[in-house]
Coordinates of C-alpha atoms in Angstrom, one line a residue:
Chain A
M113 CA 39.4 161.1 92.4
L114 CA 41.2 158.8 90.1
H115 CA 43.6 161.5 89.1
R116 CA 44.5 162.1 92.6
R117 CA 45.1 158.5 93.3
K118 CA 47.4 158.1 90.3
K119 CA 49.3 161.2 91.4
E120 CA 49.6 159.7 94.9
K121 CA 50.9 156.6 93.4
A122 CA 53.3 158.4 91.4
I123 CA 54.8 160.3 94.2
E124 CA 54.9 157.2 96.5
S125 CA 56.7 155.1 93.9
T126 CA 59.2 157.8 93.1
L127 CA 60.0 158.1 96.7
L128 CA 60.2 154.2 97.2
I129 CA 62.7 154.2 94.2
V130 CA 64.9 157.0 95.6
S131 CA 65.0 155.6 99.2
G132 CA 65.4 152.1 97.8
V133 CA 68.5 153.4 95.8
T134 CA 69.9 155.0 98.9
V135 CA 69.5 151.9 101.0
V136 CA 71.0 149.8 98.4
A137 CA 73.8 152.1 98.0
L138 CA 74.5 152.0 101.7
F139 CA 74.5 148.2 101.8
L140 CA 76.8 148.0 98.9
L141 CA 79.2 150.4 100.6
C142 CA 79.3 148.2 103.8
F143 CA 79.6 145.2 101.8
F144 CA 82.6 146.4 99.8
L145 CA 84.2 147.9 102.9
F146 CA 84.0 144.5 104.7
R147 CA 84.9 142.5 101.7
E148 CA 88.1 144.5 100.8
G149 CA 89.0 144.3 104.5
Y150 CA 88.3 140.7 104.7
L151 CA 90.6 139.9 101.8
L152 CA 93.6 140.8 104.0
F153 CA 93.1 137.8 106.1
G154 CA 93.8 135.4 103.2
D155 CA 97.6 136.3 103.5
Y156 CA 97.8 137.8 106.9
S157 CA 96.3 136.3 110.2
L158 CA 93.3 137.9 111.9
F159 CA 95.1 137.2 115.2
S160 CA 98.3 139.2 114.3
F161 CA 96.1 142.1 112.9
I162 CA 94.1 142.4 116.1
T163 CA 97.1 141.9 118.6
G164 CA 100.0 143.2 116.5
S165 CA 101.8 146.1 118.2
S166 CA 103.7 147.5 115.2
W167 CA 102.4 149.1 112.0
Y168 CA 105.0 148.9 109.1
P169 CA 102.9 148.5 106.0
S170 CA 105.7 149.2 103.6
S171 CA 108.5 147.0 105.0
S172 CA 109.0 143.4 104.0
P173 CA 107.4 141.4 105.5
A174 CA 104.8 144.0 106.2
K175 CA 103.4 144.3 109.8
F176 CA 99.8 145.4 110.0
G177 CA 99.2 145.7 113.8
L178 CA 96.1 147.4 114.7
L179 CA 96.8 148.1 118.3
P180 CA 98.9 151.2 118.1
L181 CA 96.1 152.8 115.9
L182 CA 93.2 151.6 117.9
T183 CA 95.0 152.8 121.3
G184 CA 95.9 156.0 119.5
S185 CA 92.2 156.6 118.5
L186 CA 91.0 155.7 122.0
I187 CA 93.5 158.0 123.9
V188 CA 92.7 160.9 121.6
T189 CA 89.0 160.4 122.0
A190 CA 89.1 159.8 125.7
G191 CA 91.0 163.0 126.1
A192 CA 88.5 164.8 124.0
I193 CA 85.6 163.6 126.0
I194 CA 87.2 164.4 129.4
L195 CA 87.7 168.0 128.1
S196 CA 84.5 168.6 126.4
V197 CA 81.8 166.8 128.5
P198 CA 82.1 169.0 131.6
L199 CA 82.4 172.1 129.6
G200 CA 79.6 171.2 127.2
I201 CA 77.2 170.2 130.0
A202 CA 78.1 173.4 132.0
A203 CA 77.5 175.5 128.8
A204 CA 74.2 173.7 128.2
V205 CA 73.0 174.2 131.8
Y206 CA 74.0 177.9 131.6
I207 CA 72.2 178.4 128.3
S208 CA 69.0 176.8 129.3
E209 CA 68.7 177.5 132.9
L210 CA 70.7 180.4 133.9
A211 CA 71.4 182.8 130.9
D212 CA 69.2 185.7 130.2
P213 CA 67.1 184.7 127.3
R214 CA 68.5 187.4 125.3
V215 CA 72.0 186.4 126.0
A216 CA 71.1 182.7 125.2
Q217 CA 69.7 184.0 121.9
I218 CA 73.1 185.2 121.0
I219 CA 75.2 182.2 122.4
K220 CA 73.1 179.5 120.7
P221 CA 73.6 180.5 117.1
F222 CA 77.3 181.1 117.9
V223 CA 77.7 177.6 119.2
E224 CA 76.1 176.4 115.9
I225 CA 78.5 178.3 113.9
L226 CA 81.4 176.5 115.6
A227 CA 80.1 173.3 114.2
G228 CA 80.2 174.6 110.6
I229 CA 84.0 175.5 110.7
P230 CA 85.8 173.1 108.3
S231 CA 88.1 170.6 110.1
V232 CA 91.2 171.7 108.1
V233 CA 90.8 175.1 109.7
Y234 CA 90.6 173.7 113.2
G235 CA 93.7 171.6 112.2
F236 CA 95.6 174.6 110.9
F237 CA 94.7 176.5 114.1
G238 CA 95.8 173.6 116.2
L239 CA 99.2 173.3 114.3
V240 CA 100.1 176.9 114.5
I241 CA 98.8 177.8 117.9
V242 CA 98.0 174.9 120.1
V243 CA 101.0 172.7 119.3
P244 CA 103.7 175.4 120.0
L245 CA 101.8 176.4 123.1
L246 CA 101.8 172.9 124.5
Q247 CA 105.4 172.4 123.6
D248 CA 106.3 175.5 125.5
M249 CA 104.1 175.2 128.5
L250 CA 104.7 171.5 129.2
D251 CA 108.4 171.6 128.1
L252 CA 107.8 168.7 125.6
P253 CA 110.2 167.6 122.8
T254 CA 107.2 168.3 120.4
G255 CA 103.7 169.6 120.9
Q256 CA 102.3 167.3 118.3
T257 CA 100.7 164.9 120.8
A258 CA 97.6 163.2 121.7
L259 CA 96.7 166.0 124.0
A260 CA 96.8 168.5 121.1
G261 CA 94.4 166.1 119.2
S262 CA 92.2 165.8 122.2
I263 CA 92.0 169.6 122.7
M264 CA 91.1 170.2 119.1
L265 CA 88.4 167.4 119.0
G266 CA 87.0 168.5 122.3
M267 CA 86.5 172.0 120.7
M268 CA 85.0 170.3 117.7
A269 CA 82.7 168.0 119.7
L270 CA 81.5 170.9 122.0
P271 CA 78.7 172.1 119.6
T272 CA 77.1 168.7 119.3
I273 CA 77.3 168.1 123.1
I274 CA 76.0 171.6 124.0
S275 CA 73.1 171.5 121.7
V276 CA 71.9 167.9 122.4
S277 CA 72.3 168.3 126.1
E278 CA 70.6 171.7 126.0
D279 CA 67.6 170.0 124.3
A280 CA 67.6 167.3 127.0
I281 CA 67.7 169.9 129.9
N282 CA 65.0 172.1 128.2
S283 CA 62.6 169.1 128.0
V284 CA 62.8 168.4 131.6
P285 CA 59.1 169.1 132.8
T286 CA 58.7 172.4 134.3
A287 CA 56.6 170.9 137.1
L288 CA 59.6 169.0 138.4
K289 CA 61.6 172.2 138.6
E290 CA 58.7 174.1 140.2
G291 CA 58.1 171.2 142.6
S292 CA 61.8 171.4 143.7
L293 CA 61.8 175.1 144.0
A294 CA 58.5 175.0 145.9
L295 CA 60.1 172.7 148.5
G296 CA 62.6 175.3 149.2
S297 CA 65.7 174.2 147.2
T298 CA 67.9 176.8 145.9
K299 CA 68.3 177.2 142.1
W300 CA 71.6 175.3 142.1
Q301 CA 70.2 172.4 144.3
T302 CA 67.3 172.1 141.6
I303 CA 69.8 172.0 138.7
Y304 CA 72.2 169.5 140.4
R305 CA 69.6 167.3 142.2
V306 CA 66.7 167.5 139.9
V307 CA 67.3 168.9 136.3
L308 CA 70.6 167.1 135.5
P309 CA 69.4 163.6 136.7
A310 CA 66.2 164.0 134.9
A311 CA 68.0 165.0 131.6
L312 CA 70.7 162.3 132.3
S313 CA 69.8 159.9 129.5
G314 CA 69.6 162.9 127.0
I315 CA 73.0 163.9 128.3
S316 CA 74.5 160.5 127.8
A317 CA 73.2 160.6 124.3
A318 CA 75.0 163.8 123.7
V319 CA 78.2 162.4 125.0
M320 CA 77.8 159.3 122.8
L321 CA 77.3 161.5 119.8
G322 CA 80.4 163.6 120.7
I323 CA 82.3 160.4 121.0
G324 CA 81.1 159.3 117.6
R325 CA 82.2 162.6 116.1
A326 CA 85.6 162.6 117.7
I327 CA 86.7 159.0 116.9
G328 CA 85.8 159.5 113.3
E329 CA 87.5 162.9 112.9
T330 CA 90.4 162.8 110.4
M331 CA 91.9 165.9 109.1
T332 CA 92.4 167.9 112.3
V333 CA 93.8 164.9 114.2
M334 CA 96.1 164.1 111.2
M335 CA 97.5 167.6 111.4
V336 CA 98.3 167.9 115.1
T337 CA 98.9 164.4 116.6
G338 CA 102.2 163.7 114.9
N339 CA 101.0 160.4 113.4
T340 CA 103.5 158.1 115.3
A341 CA 102.2 154.4 115.3
I342 CA 103.4 153.5 118.7
I343 CA 101.2 152.2 121.4
P344 CA 100.6 155.1 123.9
G345 CA 100.8 154.5 127.7
V346 CA 97.9 155.7 129.8
P347 CA 97.8 158.3 130.9
E348 CA 101.3 159.7 129.9
G349 CA 100.6 158.9 126.3
L350 CA 98.5 161.9 126.3
F351 CA 101.8 163.8 126.0
D352 CA 103.3 161.6 123.2
P353 CA 102.6 161.7 119.5
V354 CA 100.0 159.2 118.4
R355 CA 98.4 157.9 115.3
T356 CA 94.7 157.3 115.0
M357 CA 92.8 154.8 112.7
T358 CA 91.3 157.7 110.5
A359 CA 94.6 159.5 110.0
T360 CA 96.3 156.3 109.1
I361 CA 93.8 155.6 106.2
A362 CA 94.1 159.2 105.1
L363 CA 97.9 159.2 105.1
E364 CA 98.4 155.9 103.4
M365 CA 95.4 155.5 101.0
G366 CA 97.1 157.8 98.4
E367 CA 100.0 155.5 97.8
V368 CA 98.9 151.9 98.2
P369 CA 98.5 149.9 94.9
Q370 CA 94.9 148.6 94.5
G371 CA 94.5 145.0 95.6
S372 CA 97.7 144.8 97.6
D373 CA 97.7 143.6 101.2
H374 CA 98.4 147.2 102.4
F375 CA 95.2 148.3 100.5
H376 CA 93.2 145.6 102.2
A377 CA 94.8 146.2 105.6
L378 CA 93.5 150.0 105.3
F379 CA 90.0 148.7 104.4
A380 CA 90.2 146.3 107.5
V381 CA 91.1 149.3 109.7
G382 CA 88.2 151.1 108.0
S383 CA 85.9 148.1 109.0
V384 CA 87.0 148.3 112.6
L385 CA 86.4 152.1 112.6
F386 CA 82.9 151.4 111.1
I387 CA 82.0 148.8 113.6
I388 CA 83.0 151.1 116.5
T389 CA 81.0 154.1 115.2
F390 CA 78.1 151.7 114.6
I391 CA 78.1 150.5 118.1
I392 CA 78.5 153.9 119.5
N393 CA 75.6 155.2 117.4
L394 CA 73.5 152.2 118.5
I395 CA 74.1 153.1 122.1
A396 CA 73.4 156.7 121.6
D397 CA 70.2 155.7 119.9
S398 CA 68.9 153.3 122.4
V399 CA 69.8 155.7 125.4
K400 CA 67.9 158.4 123.4
K401 CA 64.9 156.1 123.0
K402 CA 64.7 155.2 126.5
Y403 CA 64.7 158.9 127.3
R404 CA 61.8 159.7 125.0
L405 CA 59.8 156.9 126.4
K406 CA 60.2 158.2 129.9
E407 CA 59.2 161.7 128.9
A408 CA 55.9 160.3 127.3
A409 CA 55.1 158.3 130.2
Chain B
M116 CA 46.0 169.8 86.9
F117 CA 49.0 171.9 87.7
K118 CA 49.8 169.8 90.6
K119 CA 49.7 166.6 88.5
S120 CA 52.1 167.9 85.9
M121 CA 54.3 169.1 88.7
S122 CA 54.7 165.6 90.0
Y123 CA 55.4 164.3 86.4
M124 CA 57.9 167.1 86.1
I125 CA 59.7 166.0 89.4
T126 CA 59.7 162.4 88.3
L127 CA 61.1 163.4 84.9
L128 CA 63.8 165.6 86.4
L129 CA 64.8 162.9 88.7
V130 CA 65.2 160.3 86.0
T131 CA 67.0 162.6 83.5
S132 CA 69.4 163.7 86.3
L133 CA 70.2 160.2 87.0
A134 CA 70.6 159.5 83.3
L135 CA 72.9 162.6 83.0
F136 CA 74.8 161.6 85.9
G137 CA 75.6 158.2 84.4
A138 CA 76.4 159.8 81.2
G139 CA 78.7 162.3 82.8
C140 CA 80.9 159.5 84.3
V141 CA 81.3 158.0 80.8
G142 CA 81.7 161.3 79.1
N143 CA 84.9 161.9 81.3
D144 CA 86.7 159.0 79.9
D145 CA 85.9 160.1 76.4
A146 CA 87.3 163.4 77.0
A147 CA 90.7 162.1 78.2
D148 CA 90.9 159.8 75.1
H149 CA 89.7 162.2 72.2
G150 CA 90.4 165.5 74.0
A151 CA 93.4 166.2 72.1
D152 CA 91.4 166.0 68.7
E153 CA 88.5 168.2 69.6
M154 CA 89.1 170.5 72.7
Q155 CA 92.8 170.4 72.8
S156 CA 93.0 169.7 76.5
I157 CA 95.1 167.3 78.6
Q158 CA 94.9 166.0 82.3
I159 CA 97.9 165.8 84.5
K160 CA 97.8 164.3 88.0
G161 CA 100.3 163.3 90.7
S162 CA 103.2 164.5 92.8
D163 CA 102.9 167.5 95.0
T164 CA 106.5 168.2 94.5
V165 CA 106.1 168.4 90.7
L166 CA 102.8 170.3 91.1
P167 CA 104.1 173.9 91.4
L168 CA 106.4 173.2 88.4
A169 CA 103.8 171.9 86.2
Q170 CA 101.3 174.6 87.3
G171 CA 103.8 177.3 86.5
E172 CA 104.7 175.8 83.1
A173 CA 100.9 175.3 82.2
E174 CA 100.3 178.9 83.0
V175 CA 102.9 180.3 80.8
F176 CA 101.9 177.6 78.1
M177 CA 98.3 178.4 78.1
I178 CA 99.0 182.3 77.8
E179 CA 101.0 181.5 74.7
N180 CA 98.3 179.0 73.4
P181 CA 94.8 180.2 74.4
D182 CA 93.1 177.4 72.6
K183 CA 94.7 174.7 74.6
A184 CA 93.9 173.6 78.1
V185 CA 96.2 171.8 80.6
S186 CA 94.6 170.9 83.8
I187 CA 96.5 169.7 86.7
I188 CA 95.8 167.9 90.0
G189 CA 98.1 166.9 92.8
G190 CA 97.7 164.1 95.4
G191 CA 101.0 162.6 95.6
S192 CA 103.2 160.4 93.2
G193 CA 101.4 157.2 93.9
V194 CA 97.9 158.9 93.2
G195 CA 99.1 160.1 89.8
I196 CA 100.7 156.7 88.8
A197 CA 97.5 154.9 89.8
A198 CA 95.5 157.4 87.5
L199 CA 97.9 156.6 84.6
I200 CA 97.5 152.9 85.1
D201 CA 93.6 153.3 85.3
G202 CA 93.8 155.3 82.0
E203 CA 92.3 158.5 83.8
V204 CA 95.0 160.9 82.9
D205 CA 97.4 161.9 80.0
I206 CA 100.4 162.5 82.1
A207 CA 101.3 161.4 85.7
M208 CA 103.7 163.6 87.6
A209 CA 106.0 161.5 90.0
S210 CA 108.9 162.3 92.1
R211 CA 110.1 158.8 92.2
E212 CA 110.4 156.1 89.5
M213 CA 107.6 153.7 89.0
K214 CA 107.9 150.5 91.1
E215 CA 108.1 147.0 89.4
A216 CA 104.5 146.2 90.8
E217 CA 103.1 149.4 89.2
I218 CA 104.7 148.8 85.8
E219 CA 103.2 145.2 85.9
N220 CA 99.8 146.7 86.7
A221 CA 100.1 149.1 83.9
H222 CA 101.0 146.4 81.5
A223 CA 98.2 144.3 82.8
N224 CA 95.8 147.3 81.9
G225 CA 97.3 147.6 78.4
I226 CA 99.2 150.9 79.5
D227 CA 102.8 151.3 78.5
P228 CA 104.5 153.8 80.8
I229 CA 107.2 155.9 79.3
Q230 CA 109.3 158.0 81.6
H231 CA 110.3 161.6 81.0
T232 CA 112.8 163.5 83.3
I233 CA 111.5 167.0 83.1
A234 CA 113.6 168.8 85.9
W235 CA 115.8 168.1 89.0
D236 CA 114.9 168.8 92.6
G237 CA 117.2 169.3 95.6
I238 CA 116.1 167.8 98.8
S239 CA 117.0 170.0 101.8
V240 CA 117.4 168.8 105.3
V241 CA 116.2 171.6 107.5
V242 CA 116.3 172.4 111.1
S243 CA 115.2 175.4 113.3
P244 CA 117.4 178.5 112.8
E245 CA 118.0 178.3 116.6
N246 CA 119.8 175.0 116.2
P247 CA 123.6 175.4 116.1
V248 CA 124.2 172.2 114.0
S249 CA 124.8 173.2 110.3
E250 CA 126.0 170.1 108.6
L251 CA 125.5 166.3 108.8
T252 CA 126.9 163.2 106.9
Y253 CA 124.8 160.7 105.4
E254 CA 125.7 158.3 108.2
Q255 CA 124.6 160.8 110.9
L256 CA 121.4 161.4 108.9
K257 CA 120.7 157.8 108.6
A258 CA 121.4 157.2 112.3
I259 CA 119.0 160.0 113.3
Y260 CA 116.3 158.7 111.0
V261 CA 116.5 155.1 112.0
G262 CA 116.7 156.1 115.7
D263 CA 120.3 155.2 116.6
I264 CA 121.0 158.9 117.3
S265 CA 118.4 160.6 119.4
N266 CA 120.1 163.6 121.0
W267 CA 121.5 166.7 119.2
N268 CA 124.7 166.5 121.4
E269 CA 125.7 163.4 119.6
V270 CA 126.1 165.4 116.4
G271 CA 127.7 168.4 117.8
G272 CA 124.5 170.3 118.9
E273 CA 122.9 171.1 122.3
D274 CA 121.6 168.6 124.7
R275 CA 118.1 168.3 123.3
E276 CA 116.0 165.3 122.2
I277 CA 115.8 165.1 118.4
V278 CA 112.4 165.3 116.9
V279 CA 112.4 163.4 113.6
L280 CA 109.9 164.6 110.9
S281 CA 109.0 162.6 107.9
R282 CA 106.4 162.9 105.1
D283 CA 103.7 160.3 104.8
S284 CA 104.4 157.1 102.8
S285 CA 102.3 158.3 99.8
S286 CA 105.1 161.1 99.1
G287 CA 107.7 160.4 96.7
T288 CA 110.2 162.3 98.9
Y289 CA 109.5 159.8 101.7
E290 CA 110.6 157.0 99.3
Y291 CA 113.5 158.8 97.9
F292 CA 114.9 159.8 101.4
K293 CA 114.5 156.2 102.4
D294 CA 116.4 154.7 99.5
E295 CA 119.0 157.4 99.2
V296 CA 119.9 158.3 102.9
M297 CA 118.6 155.2 104.9
D298 CA 119.6 152.4 102.6
G299 CA 116.0 151.2 102.6
E300 CA 115.8 150.8 106.4
E301 CA 112.7 151.7 108.2
Y302 CA 112.0 155.1 109.6
R303 CA 112.1 155.1 113.4
A304 CA 108.7 154.2 114.9
D305 CA 108.4 157.4 116.7
A306 CA 109.1 159.8 113.7
L307 CA 106.3 162.3 113.3
I308 CA 104.5 161.7 110.1
N309 CA 103.3 165.1 108.4
P310 CA 100.9 165.0 105.6
S311 CA 102.4 167.9 103.6
T312 CA 105.8 169.7 103.1
G313 CA 104.0 173.0 104.5
A314 CA 103.5 171.1 107.7
I315 CA 107.1 170.1 108.0
I316 CA 108.2 173.6 107.4
Q317 CA 105.6 175.0 109.9
T318 CA 106.8 172.5 112.6
V319 CA 110.5 172.9 112.0
S320 CA 110.4 176.7 112.0
Q321 CA 108.7 176.7 115.6
N322 CA 110.5 173.8 117.1
P323 CA 114.2 173.8 117.9
N324 CA 114.4 170.1 118.4
A325 CA 113.0 169.2 115.0
I326 CA 114.7 167.8 111.8
G327 CA 112.9 167.4 108.5
Y328 CA 113.4 167.2 104.8
V329 CA 111.7 169.4 102.1
G330 CA 112.2 170.2 98.4
V331 CA 114.5 173.1 98.1
A332 CA 111.7 175.1 96.2
Y333 CA 110.0 175.3 99.6
L334 CA 112.8 177.0 101.4
D335 CA 111.7 180.3 102.6
G336 CA 114.0 181.5 105.3
T337 CA 112.0 180.3 108.3
T338 CA 114.0 177.1 108.5
K339 CA 117.7 176.4 108.3
P340 CA 118.9 174.1 105.4
L341 CA 121.8 171.8 106.5
A342 CA 124.9 171.2 104.4
V343 CA 124.9 167.4 103.7
D344 CA 128.0 165.2 103.2
G345 CA 127.3 162.2 100.9
G346 CA 131.0 161.2 101.0
N347 CA 132.7 164.0 99.2
G348 CA 132.5 166.7 101.8
A349 CA 129.6 168.8 103.1
E350 CA 127.8 170.8 100.5
E351 CA 125.1 173.3 100.9
P352 CA 121.9 172.9 98.9
T353 CA 122.5 176.0 96.6
S354 CA 121.5 176.0 93.0
E355 CA 125.1 176.0 91.9
N356 CA 125.9 172.8 93.9
I357 CA 122.7 171.1 92.6
L358 CA 123.3 172.0 89.0
A359 CA 127.0 171.1 89.3
G360 CA 125.8 167.6 90.7
T361 CA 128.1 168.1 93.9
Y362 CA 125.0 168.4 96.4
P363 CA 124.2 164.7 96.9
L364 CA 120.4 164.9 97.8
A365 CA 119.2 165.8 94.3
R366 CA 116.7 163.8 92.3
P367 CA 115.1 163.9 88.9
L368 CA 111.3 164.7 88.6
Y369 CA 109.3 162.8 86.1
F370 CA 106.3 162.8 83.7
Y371 CA 105.0 159.5 82.8
T372 CA 102.8 159.0 79.6
D373 CA 101.1 156.0 78.2
G374 CA 103.4 155.1 75.1
E375 CA 105.4 157.8 73.3
P376 CA 103.6 161.2 73.9
E377 CA 101.6 162.7 71.0
G378 CA 99.5 165.8 70.4
L379 CA 99.3 168.3 73.2
A380 CA 101.0 166.1 75.8
L381 CA 104.1 166.0 73.4
E382 CA 103.7 169.8 72.9
F383 CA 103.5 170.5 76.7
I384 CA 106.6 168.2 77.5
E385 CA 108.7 169.9 74.7
F386 CA 107.6 173.3 75.9
I387 CA 109.1 172.5 79.4
S388 CA 112.5 171.9 77.9
S389 CA 112.3 175.0 75.8
E390 CA 114.1 178.2 76.8
T391 CA 110.9 179.7 78.3
G392 CA 110.1 176.5 80.0
E393 CA 113.6 176.4 81.7
E394 CA 113.1 180.0 82.9
T395 CA 110.0 178.9 84.7
I396 CA 111.7 175.8 86.2
F397 CA 114.2 178.2 87.8
E398 CA 111.5 180.6 88.8
V399 CA 109.7 177.8 90.6
G400 CA 112.8 176.7 92.5
Y401 CA 113.7 173.6 90.4
F402 CA 116.6 172.8 87.9
P403 CA 116.3 172.0 84.3
A404 CA 117.0 168.4 83.3

């Protein structure tokens, strides 16, 4: 009995230490991220950082305007969501409601494999196939545009959106569907009027997770969007080159001397990115929780 | 009993792995400092332009000297110089000179960077093979890159918008081009920034509007190199012109060491300027210093 308790204690304290280290490491990470970013504002005004419309980090005086990067990230992400959400939900409805179970058994792992392809492979595919295709089809000076980034990101967000919305659709109580069918609705009416509204919060969580994935993606976007730090117009900016926050950090981090303003500016951009993804994850989480409560009730 | 000993084992394993992980971090620094005495190995890091050269040289060198190891990582000139300043590598590769601020940082860290010119690289301005333009002056190049000229018909080409490609700012070539051709002026804001030379070649080869710059070692027939006029007539980026010094866009490639090199670092630097080393330089596509 005594031995057993000792053993329990040992395991407990080991786990406590390990998880404690993880939490402390995460806190330190946030702390350093924000501190390094904050240091920029000793020399550079926060106002110009947030409202500045040009990003010239290596000219003198340097200009660290967040707006082109922020709007670049937003337009690429918005495009990705517009493309991937309808497709993702349609695929999820098909897999869980319409497909022959044997077909679904084949499609589901296939979708999950898509999530495992390294982003540099998506990027290369985008650069070699999608970019020239866009350039020819739309007669653009260059295919390296926000749209190319959106298409690639949409593809990459699809697995997340499909699998999370599929879970949501699957957990709609069978009684609801049967009730609807018993009242004489067709299969399509049931899906459209009953299943989708019932699964709505789960689907919204899927969309939020997709956005989270899209806004944080770096490598693929850097390879196909042209990385031009100009504020894009809406919606014609979709057909112009843009630069995202992640691509800026990846492109420039290699060169900056540690402790310089440029270095701190990249951390400040990283902090903004962190805050945005944090908020998106919070929303996704709360939407998900609501949805679980409903289901339990 | 077995279960109890298992939990102790797991705890022990966790503790030792943490300890080893910590020791591993320290161990690396030691290897860089004393490596030459014991294991005969050096670490080199930096410019992606110098990378293929250093790798080619290291392969030949290590075949001749099987007991010596030269390990090389790319990442960009700035990355290599930062690593040298932090004392992480024996040699930094760079396709540009160290900046004042970097030298100051190095001195502050007790590092005394010494520059070695190991080879010359020609920078080639490339366009699509479909583009009828075949030569540009410095003034035209500058006007294109800062944004004063934005249509190919202003430099004798077709009526097409010019799509300007540049490397990212961590590239030594980016800095070189900015200083040499653009008199330090900023790249036009809508230039497309490409993370690698490969991406520039890829884009130029499939876009008849595009113009970019790459090291001549990367020329592979999928793009058309332009003749460039730096004030003494247009010259093609051929090896004869670069060796004779008539092609204007040629620049030295550097190794940086902390103080005068010694041991394996010195041996490797001397090997590069040996006859075998020079052959390798030509093979890779660069030119002996």
